[in-house]
CSV table of C-alpha atoms and ligand atoms in Angstrom, one decimal:
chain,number,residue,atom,x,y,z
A,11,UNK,CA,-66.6,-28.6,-107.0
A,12,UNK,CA,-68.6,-31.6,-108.3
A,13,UNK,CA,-72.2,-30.8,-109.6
A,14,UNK,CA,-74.6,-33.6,-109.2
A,15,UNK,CA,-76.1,-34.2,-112.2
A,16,UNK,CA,-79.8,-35.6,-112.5
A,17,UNK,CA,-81.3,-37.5,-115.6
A,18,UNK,CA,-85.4,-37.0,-115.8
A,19,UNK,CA,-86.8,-40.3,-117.3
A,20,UNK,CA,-90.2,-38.6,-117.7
A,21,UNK,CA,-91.5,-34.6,-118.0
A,22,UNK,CA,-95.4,-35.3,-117.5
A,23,UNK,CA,-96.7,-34.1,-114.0
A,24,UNK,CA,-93.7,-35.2,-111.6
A,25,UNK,CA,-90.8,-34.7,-114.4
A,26,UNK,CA,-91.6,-30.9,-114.9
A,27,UNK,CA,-92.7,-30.2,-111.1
A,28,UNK,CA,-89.1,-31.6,-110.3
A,29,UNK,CA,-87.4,-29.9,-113.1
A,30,UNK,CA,-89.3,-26.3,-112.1
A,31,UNK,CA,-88.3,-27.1,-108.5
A,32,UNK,CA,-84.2,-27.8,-109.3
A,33,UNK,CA,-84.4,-24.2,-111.2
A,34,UNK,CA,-86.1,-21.9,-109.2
A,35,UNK,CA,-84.6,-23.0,-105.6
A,36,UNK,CA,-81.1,-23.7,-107.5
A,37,UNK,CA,-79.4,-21.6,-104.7
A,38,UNK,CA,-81.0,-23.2,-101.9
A,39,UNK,CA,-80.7,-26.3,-103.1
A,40,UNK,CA,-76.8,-26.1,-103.7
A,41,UNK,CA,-76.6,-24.9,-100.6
A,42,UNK,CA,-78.4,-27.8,-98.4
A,43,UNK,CA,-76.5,-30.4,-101.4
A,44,UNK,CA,-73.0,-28.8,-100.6
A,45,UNK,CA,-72.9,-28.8,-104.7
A,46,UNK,CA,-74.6,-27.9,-107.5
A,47,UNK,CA,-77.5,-29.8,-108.4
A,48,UNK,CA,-78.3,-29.8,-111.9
A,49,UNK,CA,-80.3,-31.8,-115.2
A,50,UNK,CA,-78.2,-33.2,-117.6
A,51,UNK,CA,-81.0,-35.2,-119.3
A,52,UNK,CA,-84.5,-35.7,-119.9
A,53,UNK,CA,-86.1,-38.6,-121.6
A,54,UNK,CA,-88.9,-37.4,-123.7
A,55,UNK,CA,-91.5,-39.3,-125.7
A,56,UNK,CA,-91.7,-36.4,-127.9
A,57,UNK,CA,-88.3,-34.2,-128.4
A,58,UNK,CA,-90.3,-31.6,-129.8
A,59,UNK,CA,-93.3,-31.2,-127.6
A,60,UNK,CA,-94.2,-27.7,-126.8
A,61,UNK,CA,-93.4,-27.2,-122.6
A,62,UNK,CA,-94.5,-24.5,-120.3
A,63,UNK,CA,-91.1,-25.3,-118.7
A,64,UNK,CA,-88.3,-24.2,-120.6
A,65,UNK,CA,-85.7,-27.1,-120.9
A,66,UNK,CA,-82.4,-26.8,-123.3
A,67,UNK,CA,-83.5,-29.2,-126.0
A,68,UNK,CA,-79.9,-30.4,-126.4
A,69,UNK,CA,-80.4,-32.3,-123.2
A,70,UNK,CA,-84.0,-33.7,-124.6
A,71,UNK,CA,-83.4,-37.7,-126.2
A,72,UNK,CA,-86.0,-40.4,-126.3
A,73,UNK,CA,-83.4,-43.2,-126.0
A,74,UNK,CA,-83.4,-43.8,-122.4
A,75,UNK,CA,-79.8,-45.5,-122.5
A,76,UNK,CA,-78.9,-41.7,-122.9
A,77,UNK,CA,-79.4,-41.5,-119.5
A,78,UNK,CA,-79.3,-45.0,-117.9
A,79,UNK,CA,-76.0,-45.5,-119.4
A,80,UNK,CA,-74.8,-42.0,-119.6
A,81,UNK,CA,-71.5,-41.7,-117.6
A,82,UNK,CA,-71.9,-38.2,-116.1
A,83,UNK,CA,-75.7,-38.8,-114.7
A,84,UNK,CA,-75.4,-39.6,-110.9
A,85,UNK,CA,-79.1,-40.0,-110.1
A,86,UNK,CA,-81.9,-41.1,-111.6
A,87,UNK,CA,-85.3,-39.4,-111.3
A,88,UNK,CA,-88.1,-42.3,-112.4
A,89,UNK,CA,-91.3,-40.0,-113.2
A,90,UNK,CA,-92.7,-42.2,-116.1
A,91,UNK,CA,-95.2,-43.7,-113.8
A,92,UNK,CA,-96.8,-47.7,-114.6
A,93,UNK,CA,-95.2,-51.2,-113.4
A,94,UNK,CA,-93.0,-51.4,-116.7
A,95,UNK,CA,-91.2,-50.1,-118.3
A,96,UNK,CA,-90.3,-48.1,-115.2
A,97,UNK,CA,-89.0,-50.7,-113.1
A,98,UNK,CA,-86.8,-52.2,-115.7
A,99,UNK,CA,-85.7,-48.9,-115.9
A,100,UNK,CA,-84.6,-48.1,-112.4
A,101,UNK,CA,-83.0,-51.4,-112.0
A,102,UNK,CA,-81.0,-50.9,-115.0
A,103,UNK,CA,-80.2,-47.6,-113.7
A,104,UNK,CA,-79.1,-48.3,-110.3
A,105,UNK,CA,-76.9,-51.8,-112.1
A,106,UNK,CA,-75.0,-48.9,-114.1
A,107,UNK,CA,-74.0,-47.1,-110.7
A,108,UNK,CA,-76.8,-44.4,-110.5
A,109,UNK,CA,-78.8,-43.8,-107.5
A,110,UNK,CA,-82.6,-44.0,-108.1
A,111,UNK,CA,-85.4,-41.8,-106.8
A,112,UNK,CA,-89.0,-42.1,-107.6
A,113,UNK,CA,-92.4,-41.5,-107.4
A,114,UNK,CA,-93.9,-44.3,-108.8
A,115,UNK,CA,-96.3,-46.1,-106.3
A,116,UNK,CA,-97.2,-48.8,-108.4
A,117,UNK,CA,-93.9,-49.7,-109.2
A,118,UNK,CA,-92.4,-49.7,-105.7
A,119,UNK,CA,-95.3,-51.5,-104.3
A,120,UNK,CA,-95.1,-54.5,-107.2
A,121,UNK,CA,-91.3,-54.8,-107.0
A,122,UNK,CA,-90.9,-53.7,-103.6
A,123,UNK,CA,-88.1,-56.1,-102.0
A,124,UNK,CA,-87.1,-56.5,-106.0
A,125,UNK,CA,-86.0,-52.9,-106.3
A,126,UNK,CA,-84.1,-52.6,-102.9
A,127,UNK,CA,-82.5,-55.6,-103.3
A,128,UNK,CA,-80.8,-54.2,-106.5
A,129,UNK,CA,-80.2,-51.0,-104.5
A,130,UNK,CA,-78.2,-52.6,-101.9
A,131,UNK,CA,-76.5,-55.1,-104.5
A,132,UNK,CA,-75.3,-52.3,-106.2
A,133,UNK,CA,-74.1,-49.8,-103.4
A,134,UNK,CA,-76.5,-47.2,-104.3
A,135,UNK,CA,-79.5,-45.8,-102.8
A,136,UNK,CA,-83.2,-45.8,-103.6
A,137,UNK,CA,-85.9,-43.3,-102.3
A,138,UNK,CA,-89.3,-42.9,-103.1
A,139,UNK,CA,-90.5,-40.1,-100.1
A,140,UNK,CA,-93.0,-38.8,-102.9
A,141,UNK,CA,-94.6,-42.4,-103.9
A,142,UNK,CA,-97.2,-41.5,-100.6
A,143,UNK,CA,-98.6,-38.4,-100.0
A,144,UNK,CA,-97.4,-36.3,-102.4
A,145,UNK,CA,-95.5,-33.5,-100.4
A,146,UNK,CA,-96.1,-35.0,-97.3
A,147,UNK,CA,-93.0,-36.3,-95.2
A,148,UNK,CA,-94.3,-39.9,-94.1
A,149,UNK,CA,-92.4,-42.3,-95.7
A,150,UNK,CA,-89.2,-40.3,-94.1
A,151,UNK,CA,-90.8,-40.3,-90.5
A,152,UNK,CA,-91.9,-43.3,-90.4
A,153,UNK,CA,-87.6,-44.6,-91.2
A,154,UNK,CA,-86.2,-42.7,-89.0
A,155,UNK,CA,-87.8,-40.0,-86.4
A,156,UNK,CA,-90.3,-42.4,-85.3
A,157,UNK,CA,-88.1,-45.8,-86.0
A,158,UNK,CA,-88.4,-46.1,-82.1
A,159,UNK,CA,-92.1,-47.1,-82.2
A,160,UNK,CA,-93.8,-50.2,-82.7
A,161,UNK,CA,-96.9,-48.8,-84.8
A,162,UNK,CA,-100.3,-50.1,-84.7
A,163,UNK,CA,-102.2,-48.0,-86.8
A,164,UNK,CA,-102.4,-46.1,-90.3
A,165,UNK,CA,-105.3,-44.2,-91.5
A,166,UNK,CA,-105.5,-42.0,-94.3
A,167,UNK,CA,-106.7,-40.2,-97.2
A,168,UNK,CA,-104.0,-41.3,-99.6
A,169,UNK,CA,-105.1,-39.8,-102.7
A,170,UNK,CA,-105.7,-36.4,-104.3
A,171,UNK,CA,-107.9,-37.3,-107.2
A,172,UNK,CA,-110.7,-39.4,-105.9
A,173,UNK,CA,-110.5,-36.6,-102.6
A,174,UNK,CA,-110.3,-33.4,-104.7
A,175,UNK,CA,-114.1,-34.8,-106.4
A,176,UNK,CA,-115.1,-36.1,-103.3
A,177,UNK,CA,-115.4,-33.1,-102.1
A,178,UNK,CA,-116.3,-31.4,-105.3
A,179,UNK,CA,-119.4,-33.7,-105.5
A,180,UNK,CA,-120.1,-32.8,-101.7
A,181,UNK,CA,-119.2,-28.9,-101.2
A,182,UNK,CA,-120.5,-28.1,-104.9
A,183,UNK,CA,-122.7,-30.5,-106.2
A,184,UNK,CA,-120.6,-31.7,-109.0
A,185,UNK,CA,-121.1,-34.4,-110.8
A,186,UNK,CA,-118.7,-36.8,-110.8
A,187,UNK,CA,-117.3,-36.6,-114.7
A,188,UNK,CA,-116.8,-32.8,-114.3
A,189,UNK,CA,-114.8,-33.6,-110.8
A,190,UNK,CA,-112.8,-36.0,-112.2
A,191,UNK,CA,-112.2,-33.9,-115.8
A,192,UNK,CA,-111.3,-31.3,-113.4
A,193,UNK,CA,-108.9,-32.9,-111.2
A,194,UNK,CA,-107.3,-34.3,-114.5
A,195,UNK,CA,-106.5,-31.0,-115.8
A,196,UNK,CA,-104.8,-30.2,-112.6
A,197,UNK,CA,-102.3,-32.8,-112.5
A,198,UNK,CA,-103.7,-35.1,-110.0
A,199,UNK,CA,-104.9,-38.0,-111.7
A,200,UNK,CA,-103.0,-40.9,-112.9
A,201,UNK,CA,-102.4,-41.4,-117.1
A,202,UNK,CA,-105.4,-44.1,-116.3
A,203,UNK,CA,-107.5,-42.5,-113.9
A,204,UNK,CA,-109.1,-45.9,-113.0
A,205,UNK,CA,-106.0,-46.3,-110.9
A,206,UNK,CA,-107.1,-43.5,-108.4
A,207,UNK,CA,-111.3,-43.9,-109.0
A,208,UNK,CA,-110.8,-47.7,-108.3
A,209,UNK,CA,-108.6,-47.2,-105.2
A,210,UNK,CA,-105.7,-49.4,-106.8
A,211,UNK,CA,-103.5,-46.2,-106.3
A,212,UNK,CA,-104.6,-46.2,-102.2
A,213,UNK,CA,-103.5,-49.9,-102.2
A,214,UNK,CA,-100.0,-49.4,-104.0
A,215,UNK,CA,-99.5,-46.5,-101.1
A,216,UNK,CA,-101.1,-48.7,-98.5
A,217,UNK,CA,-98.1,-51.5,-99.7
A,218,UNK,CA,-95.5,-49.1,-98.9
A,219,UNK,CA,-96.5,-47.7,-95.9
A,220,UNK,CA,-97.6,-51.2,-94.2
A,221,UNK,CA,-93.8,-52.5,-95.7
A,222,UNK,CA,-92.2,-49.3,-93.7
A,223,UNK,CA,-94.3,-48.8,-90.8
A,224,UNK,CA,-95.0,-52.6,-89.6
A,225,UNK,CA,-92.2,-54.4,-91.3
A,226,UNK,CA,-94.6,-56.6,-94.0
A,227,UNK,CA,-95.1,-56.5,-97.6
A,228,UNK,CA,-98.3,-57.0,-98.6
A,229,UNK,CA,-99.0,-57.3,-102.3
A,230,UNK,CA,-100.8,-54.3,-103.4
A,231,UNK,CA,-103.5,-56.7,-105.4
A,232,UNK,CA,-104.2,-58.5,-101.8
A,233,UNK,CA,-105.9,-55.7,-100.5
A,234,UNK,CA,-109.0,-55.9,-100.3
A,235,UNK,CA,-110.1,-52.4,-102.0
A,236,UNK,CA,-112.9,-50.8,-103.1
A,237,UNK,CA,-112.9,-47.4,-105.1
A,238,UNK,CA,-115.7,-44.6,-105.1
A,239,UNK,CA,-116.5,-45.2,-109.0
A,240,UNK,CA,-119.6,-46.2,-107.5
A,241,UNK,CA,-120.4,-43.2,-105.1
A,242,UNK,CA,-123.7,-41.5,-106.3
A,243,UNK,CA,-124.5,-37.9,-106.0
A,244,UNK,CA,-127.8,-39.6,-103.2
A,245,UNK,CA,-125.0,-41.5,-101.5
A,246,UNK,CA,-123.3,-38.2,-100.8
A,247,UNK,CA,-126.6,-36.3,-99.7
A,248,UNK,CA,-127.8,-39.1,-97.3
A,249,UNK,CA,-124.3,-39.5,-95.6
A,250,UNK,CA,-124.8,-35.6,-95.5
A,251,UNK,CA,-128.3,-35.4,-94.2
A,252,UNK,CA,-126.9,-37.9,-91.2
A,253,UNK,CA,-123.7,-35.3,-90.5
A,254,UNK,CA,-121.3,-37.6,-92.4
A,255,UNK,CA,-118.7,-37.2,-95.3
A,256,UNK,CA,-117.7,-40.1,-97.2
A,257,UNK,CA,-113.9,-40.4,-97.9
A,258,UNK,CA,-111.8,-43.1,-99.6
A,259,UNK,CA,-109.4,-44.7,-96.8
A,260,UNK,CA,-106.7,-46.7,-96.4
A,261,UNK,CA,-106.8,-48.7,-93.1
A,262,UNK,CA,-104.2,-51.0,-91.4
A,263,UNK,CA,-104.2,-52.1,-87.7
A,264,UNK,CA,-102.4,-54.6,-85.8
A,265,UNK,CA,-104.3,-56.2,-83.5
A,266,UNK,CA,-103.2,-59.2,-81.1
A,267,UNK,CA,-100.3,-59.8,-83.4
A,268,UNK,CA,-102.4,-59.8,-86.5
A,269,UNK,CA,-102.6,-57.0,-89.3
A,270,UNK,CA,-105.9,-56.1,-91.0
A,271,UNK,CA,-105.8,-53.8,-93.7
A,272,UNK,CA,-108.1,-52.4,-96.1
A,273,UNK,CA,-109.1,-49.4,-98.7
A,274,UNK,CA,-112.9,-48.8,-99.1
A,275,UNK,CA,-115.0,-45.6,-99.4
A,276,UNK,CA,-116.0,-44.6,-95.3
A,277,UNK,CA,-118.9,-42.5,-94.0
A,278,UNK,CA,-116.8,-40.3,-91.5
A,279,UNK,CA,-119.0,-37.7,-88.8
A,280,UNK,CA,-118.1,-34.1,-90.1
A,281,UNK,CA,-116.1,-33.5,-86.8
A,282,UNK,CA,-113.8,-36.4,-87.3
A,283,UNK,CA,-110.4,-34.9,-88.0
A,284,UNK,CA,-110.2,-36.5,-92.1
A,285,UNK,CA,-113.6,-35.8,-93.1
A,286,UNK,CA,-112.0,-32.1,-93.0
A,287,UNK,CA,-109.6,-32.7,-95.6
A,288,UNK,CA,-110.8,-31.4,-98.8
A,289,UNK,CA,-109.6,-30.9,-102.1
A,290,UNK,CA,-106.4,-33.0,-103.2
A,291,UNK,CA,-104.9,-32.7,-99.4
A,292,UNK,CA,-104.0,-36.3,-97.9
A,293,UNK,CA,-104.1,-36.6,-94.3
A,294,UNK,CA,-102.3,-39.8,-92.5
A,295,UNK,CA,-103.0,-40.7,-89.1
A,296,UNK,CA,-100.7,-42.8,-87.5
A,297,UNK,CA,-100.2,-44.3,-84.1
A,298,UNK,CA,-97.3,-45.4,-82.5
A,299,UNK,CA,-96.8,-46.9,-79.0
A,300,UNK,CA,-94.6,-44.5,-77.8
A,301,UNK,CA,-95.3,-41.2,-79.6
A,302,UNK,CA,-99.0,-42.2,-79.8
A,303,UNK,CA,-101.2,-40.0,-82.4
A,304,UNK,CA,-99.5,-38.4,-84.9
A,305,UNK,CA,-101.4,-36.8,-88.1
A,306,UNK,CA,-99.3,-35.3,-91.0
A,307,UNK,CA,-101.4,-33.3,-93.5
A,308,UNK,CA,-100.6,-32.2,-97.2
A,309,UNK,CA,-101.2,-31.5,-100.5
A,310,UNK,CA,-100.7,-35.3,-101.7
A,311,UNK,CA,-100.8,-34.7,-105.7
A,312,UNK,CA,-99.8,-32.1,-108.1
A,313,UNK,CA,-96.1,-31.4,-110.1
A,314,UNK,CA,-95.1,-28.9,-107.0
A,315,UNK,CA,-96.2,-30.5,-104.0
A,316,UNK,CA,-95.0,-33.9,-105.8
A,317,UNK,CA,-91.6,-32.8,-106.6
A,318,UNK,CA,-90.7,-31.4,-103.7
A,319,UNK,CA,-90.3,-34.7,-101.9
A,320,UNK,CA,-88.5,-35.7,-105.1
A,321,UNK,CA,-86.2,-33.0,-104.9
A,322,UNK,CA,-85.4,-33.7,-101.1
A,323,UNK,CA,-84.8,-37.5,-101.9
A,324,UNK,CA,-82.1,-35.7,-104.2
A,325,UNK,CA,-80.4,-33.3,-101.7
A,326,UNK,CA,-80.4,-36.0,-99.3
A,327,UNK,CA,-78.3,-38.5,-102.0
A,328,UNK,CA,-76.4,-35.4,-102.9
A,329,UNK,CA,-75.5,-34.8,-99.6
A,330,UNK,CA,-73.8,-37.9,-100.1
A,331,UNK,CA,-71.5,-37.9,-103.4
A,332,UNK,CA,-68.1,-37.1,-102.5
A,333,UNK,CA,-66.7,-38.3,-105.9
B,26,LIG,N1,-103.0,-39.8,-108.8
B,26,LIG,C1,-102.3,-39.6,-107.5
B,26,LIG,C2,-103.3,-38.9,-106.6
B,26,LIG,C3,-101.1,-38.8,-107.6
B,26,LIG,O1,-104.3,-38.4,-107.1
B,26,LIG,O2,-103.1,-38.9,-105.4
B,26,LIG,C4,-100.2,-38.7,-106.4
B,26,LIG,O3,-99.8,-40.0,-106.0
């Protein structure tokens, strides 16, 4: 039977929580597949980096032509993160046959049309379920389950980092370098945390879920977005004294034809259903105008949470290699 064969361009945060993942469900995982699912290669910066996870260093290289040009890799798993040179990557990849899947929310949302024009040129697929939300399933419903709907609202918290010391600053008085060291050391943040504290990462996930849900690609840049790098510790206690929480959200809404979008820090009242979303959970309301109100909830950051919508963008191309 054929074993589909994975090369990891990347073992940071997403590269080892995918890795982990394909080893201990390795059963299951076969199973759903209908074949073995297994890494061949990992591009490392440093072949002889210590790892919590244990990976056979014969499948280590720091050439990434071992895997984009390898001839037994059937999919590539993008986990480098940044613009470039990630998406020269995957587009060389999927030229060379492979089938692409990807986390990388800054890359999708520059080279959005880019990346699935190459896809279909090519005759392979591309997926990047885990660029939004983390664990959560949106990008998946909003393609297909809900494809029946005409959509006229997203809101949501869209990213772990800035909501894990959001709430650190609120429920324990932190201040905001500890919450941030903090959420660093847990695999939320970005390499550049400025990408999360600034809200660029909300408006990269904003791209792609305003490209899937309402048909238009915005560029991530015109957004108009505001991070929480400027949230004090007396911002945080007045929005409390008047029952509020603030959160960082992404907005989009059609009205009368016309889609406004945005990403700014928001005082919501405590009983509003986001301001209860604490820690590095996402929540994503969306409305449709047949299904109506719909909220998915998550953890939307971390290696485990993060790979596991990697690792089901796998199955499902798996599912799908009958060579
Ligand atoms: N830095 C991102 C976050 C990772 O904190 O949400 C997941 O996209």
């Amino acid at each position: 039977m054929k074993t589909v064969k994975v090369g990891l361009l990347g073992i940071g945060n997403v590269g080892s929580g995918t890795f982990q993942i394909l080893s201990m469900n390795r059963n299951s995982i076969a199973e759903a597949a209908g074949k073995p699912v297994c890494v061949a290669g990992v591009l490392a910066r440093n072949k002889n980096k210590k790892r919590d996870i244990d990976i056979d260093p014969d499948i280590i290289s720091d050439d990434p032509d071992c895997i984009l040009k390898s001839d037994e890799i059937d999919i590539v798993v993008e986990a480098l993160g940044g613009i470039e040179p990630a998406t020269t990557f995957m587009i060389n990849a999927m030229k060379n046959g492979k089938h692409v899947v990807t986390a990388n929310k800054a890359a999708v949302a520059a080279n959005y049309d880019k990346l699935l024009k190459t896809a279909s040129e090519n005759g392979v697929q591309f997926k990047f379920e885990a660029s939004v939300g983390g664990g959560i399933p949106i990008l998946n419903a909003v393609s297909t389950v809900l494809r029946g709907n005409e959509f006229t609202e997203i809101m949501g918290i869209v990213n772990g980092t800035t909501n894990y010391i959001l709430t650190k600053m609120t429920e324990e008085g932190l201040p905001y370098e500890t919450a941030l060291k903090s959420a660093q050391e847990k695999g939320f943040a970005e390499a550049d945390p400025t990408a999360d504290v600034e809200g660029i990462d909300v408006a990269n996930k904003l791209t792609i879920l305003m490209a899937l849900a309402f048909g238009v690609y915005v560029k991530p840049e015109e957004i108009p977005t505001l991070g929480i790098s400027r949230i004090t510790e007396k911002d945080i206690a007045e929005a409390r004294a008047n029952g509020e929480k603030i959160k960082l959200i992404a907005h989009a809404k059609k009205e009368n034809g016309k889609l406004q979008y945005s990403v700014k820090p928001m005082r919501l009242a405590e009983n509003h259903p986001l301001a209860g979303v604490s820690n590095e959970f996402n929540a994503i309301f969306i409305t449709g105008n047949a299904v109506g109100e719909l909220m998915f909830y998550g953890r939307g950051a971390g290696p485990l949470p993060t790979g596991s919508a990697v690792v089901g963008d796998i199955i499902e191309i798996s599912k799908t290699i009958t060579y």
